[in-house]
Amino acid sequence: MPWTIRVKRKFNAAHFLTDYHGSPEPLHGHTWEVEVYIDAHELDRGGMGIDFVEIDRFLQETLPDYRLLNEVFEFSPSAENVARWLYGVLKDRYPALRKVVVWETENCGAEYYE
């Protein structure tokens, strides 16, 4: 029976959406929350599938904290696109990655998986 390792991390970033279908999207910021789900099919001698600290450290190094996402990415930085980008980055390092969830607010987010 496999386990799913889950790690959450917050980061702060500003963005504005391009080609938004509603009224013009002004520059604004969020405290984004990311959830990462990685499968583990066996445990090491210490009883862990993947060390939470290792995953969290990688997220800390990877996430664009205190940045304007429109300057970081070549795509419109919607929650959907950020989730897909982060999935691609994490999948290279953690092949057993199941999904990534990106919360733009407490109530609104997007998940990406393949």
Short mmCIF file of N, CA, C and O in Angstrom, two decimals, residues 1-2 11 14 22 30-32 38 40 42-44 53-54 61 68 74 79 87-88 90 93 98 104 109-110 114:
data_model
loop_
_atom_site.label_atom_id
_atom_site.label_comp_id
_atom_site.label_asym_id
_atom_site.label_seq_id
_atom_site.Cartn_x
_atom_site.Cartn_y
_atom_site.Cartn_z
N MET A 1 0.85 -1.18 0.00
CA MET A 1 0.00 0.00 0.00
C MET A 1 0.89 1.25 0.00
O MET A 1 1.74 1.39 0.85
N PRO A 2 0.68 2.16 -0.92
CA PRO A 2 1.53 3.36 -0.99
C PRO A 2 1.07 4.43 0.00
O PRO A 2 -0.07 4.44 0.45
N PHE A 11 3.78 31.43 0.10
CA PHE A 11 4.67 32.46 -0.42
C PHE A 11 3.84 33.68 -0.77
O PHE A 11 2.63 33.58 -0.98
N ALA A 14 2.84 39.18 -6.02
CA ALA A 14 1.85 40.01 -6.71
C ALA A 14 1.71 39.53 -8.15
O ALA A 14 2.59 38.86 -8.69
N GLY A 22 -13.06 39.64 -17.33
CA GLY A 22 -13.88 40.58 -16.59
C GLY A 22 -13.36 42.00 -16.77
O GLY A 22 -12.75 42.34 -17.78
N HIS A 30 -1.14 38.38 -3.19
CA HIS A 30 -1.76 37.30 -2.43
C HIS A 30 -0.71 36.65 -1.53
O HIS A 30 0.48 36.69 -1.84
N THR A 31 -1.19 36.04 -0.48
CA THR A 31 -0.40 35.04 0.21
C THR A 31 -0.85 33.72 -0.38
O THR A 31 -1.93 33.21 -0.06
N TRP A 32 -0.06 33.23 -1.32
CA TRP A 32 -0.37 31.99 -2.02
C TRP A 32 -0.04 30.81 -1.11
O TRP A 32 0.87 30.90 -0.29
N ILE A 38 3.20 13.72 -3.12
CA ILE A 38 4.18 12.83 -3.73
C ILE A 38 3.95 11.42 -3.19
O ILE A 38 3.88 11.22 -1.97
N ALA A 40 4.84 7.59 -2.19
CA ALA A 40 5.97 6.81 -1.70
C ALA A 40 5.50 5.37 -1.58
O ALA A 40 4.49 5.10 -0.93
N GLU A 42 7.57 2.81 -0.61
CA GLU A 42 8.30 2.13 0.47
C GLU A 42 8.90 3.19 1.38
O GLU A 42 9.00 4.35 1.03
N LEU A 43 9.27 2.74 2.57
CA LEU A 43 9.84 3.63 3.57
C LEU A 43 11.31 3.33 3.76
O LEU A 43 11.74 2.19 3.59
N ASP A 44 12.06 4.36 4.16
CA ASP A 44 13.47 4.12 4.46
C ASP A 44 13.59 3.50 5.86
O ASP A 44 12.58 3.26 6.54
N VAL A 53 11.28 17.88 5.28
CA VAL A 53 12.20 19.03 5.30
C VAL A 53 12.86 19.21 3.94
O VAL A 53 13.02 20.34 3.46
N GLU A 54 13.22 18.12 3.29
CA GLU A 54 13.85 18.20 1.97
C GLU A 54 12.89 18.82 0.95
O GLU A 54 13.26 19.70 0.18
N GLU A 61 13.33 27.25 -2.05
CA GLU A 61 14.30 27.71 -3.06
C GLU A 61 13.64 27.99 -4.40
O GLU A 61 14.13 28.80 -5.18
N LEU A 68 6.98 39.89 -8.41
CA LEU A 68 5.88 40.16 -9.32
C LEU A 68 5.88 39.02 -10.33
O LEU A 68 6.81 38.90 -11.14
N GLU A 74 6.70 33.83 -18.35
CA GLU A 74 6.34 34.29 -19.69
C GLU A 74 4.87 34.03 -19.99
O GLU A 74 4.41 34.33 -21.08
N ALA A 79 -3.62 31.05 -11.15
CA ALA A 79 -3.37 29.91 -10.25
C ALA A 79 -3.20 28.63 -11.07
O ALA A 79 -2.34 27.79 -10.75
N TYR A 87 4.28 22.03 -11.05
CA TYR A 87 4.24 20.59 -11.27
C TYR A 87 5.42 20.16 -12.14
O TYR A 87 6.11 19.19 -11.84
N GLY A 88 5.67 20.89 -13.22
CA GLY A 88 6.79 20.56 -14.10
C GLY A 88 8.14 20.63 -13.41
O GLY A 88 9.00 19.77 -13.60
N LEU A 90 8.71 20.34 -10.11
CA LEU A 90 8.78 19.29 -9.08
C LEU A 90 8.88 17.89 -9.68
O LEU A 90 9.55 17.02 -9.11
N ARG A 93 12.34 16.59 -10.17
CA ARG A 93 13.05 16.19 -8.94
C ARG A 93 12.38 15.02 -8.23
O ARG A 93 13.05 14.19 -7.61
N ARG A 98 2.35 13.32 -7.49
CA ARG A 98 0.96 13.03 -7.86
C ARG A 98 0.24 14.28 -8.35
O ARG A 98 -0.41 14.27 -9.40
N GLU A 104 -4.78 30.60 -4.43
CA GLU A 104 -4.58 32.04 -4.59
C GLU A 104 -5.17 32.78 -3.40
O GLU A 104 -4.63 33.79 -2.94
N GLY A 109 -8.56 28.16 -5.66
CA GLY A 109 -7.28 27.60 -6.08
C GLY A 109 -7.45 26.68 -7.27
O GLY A 109 -8.55 26.50 -7.81
N ALA A 110 -6.34 26.10 -7.68
CA ALA A 110 -6.34 25.18 -8.82
C ALA A 110 -5.36 24.05 -8.55
O ALA A 110 -4.33 24.27 -7.90
N GLU A 114 -1.08 14.97 -13.87
CA GLU A 114 -1.10 14.32 -15.19
C GLU A 114 -1.55 12.89 -15.05
O GLU A 114 -1.45 12.28 -14.04
#
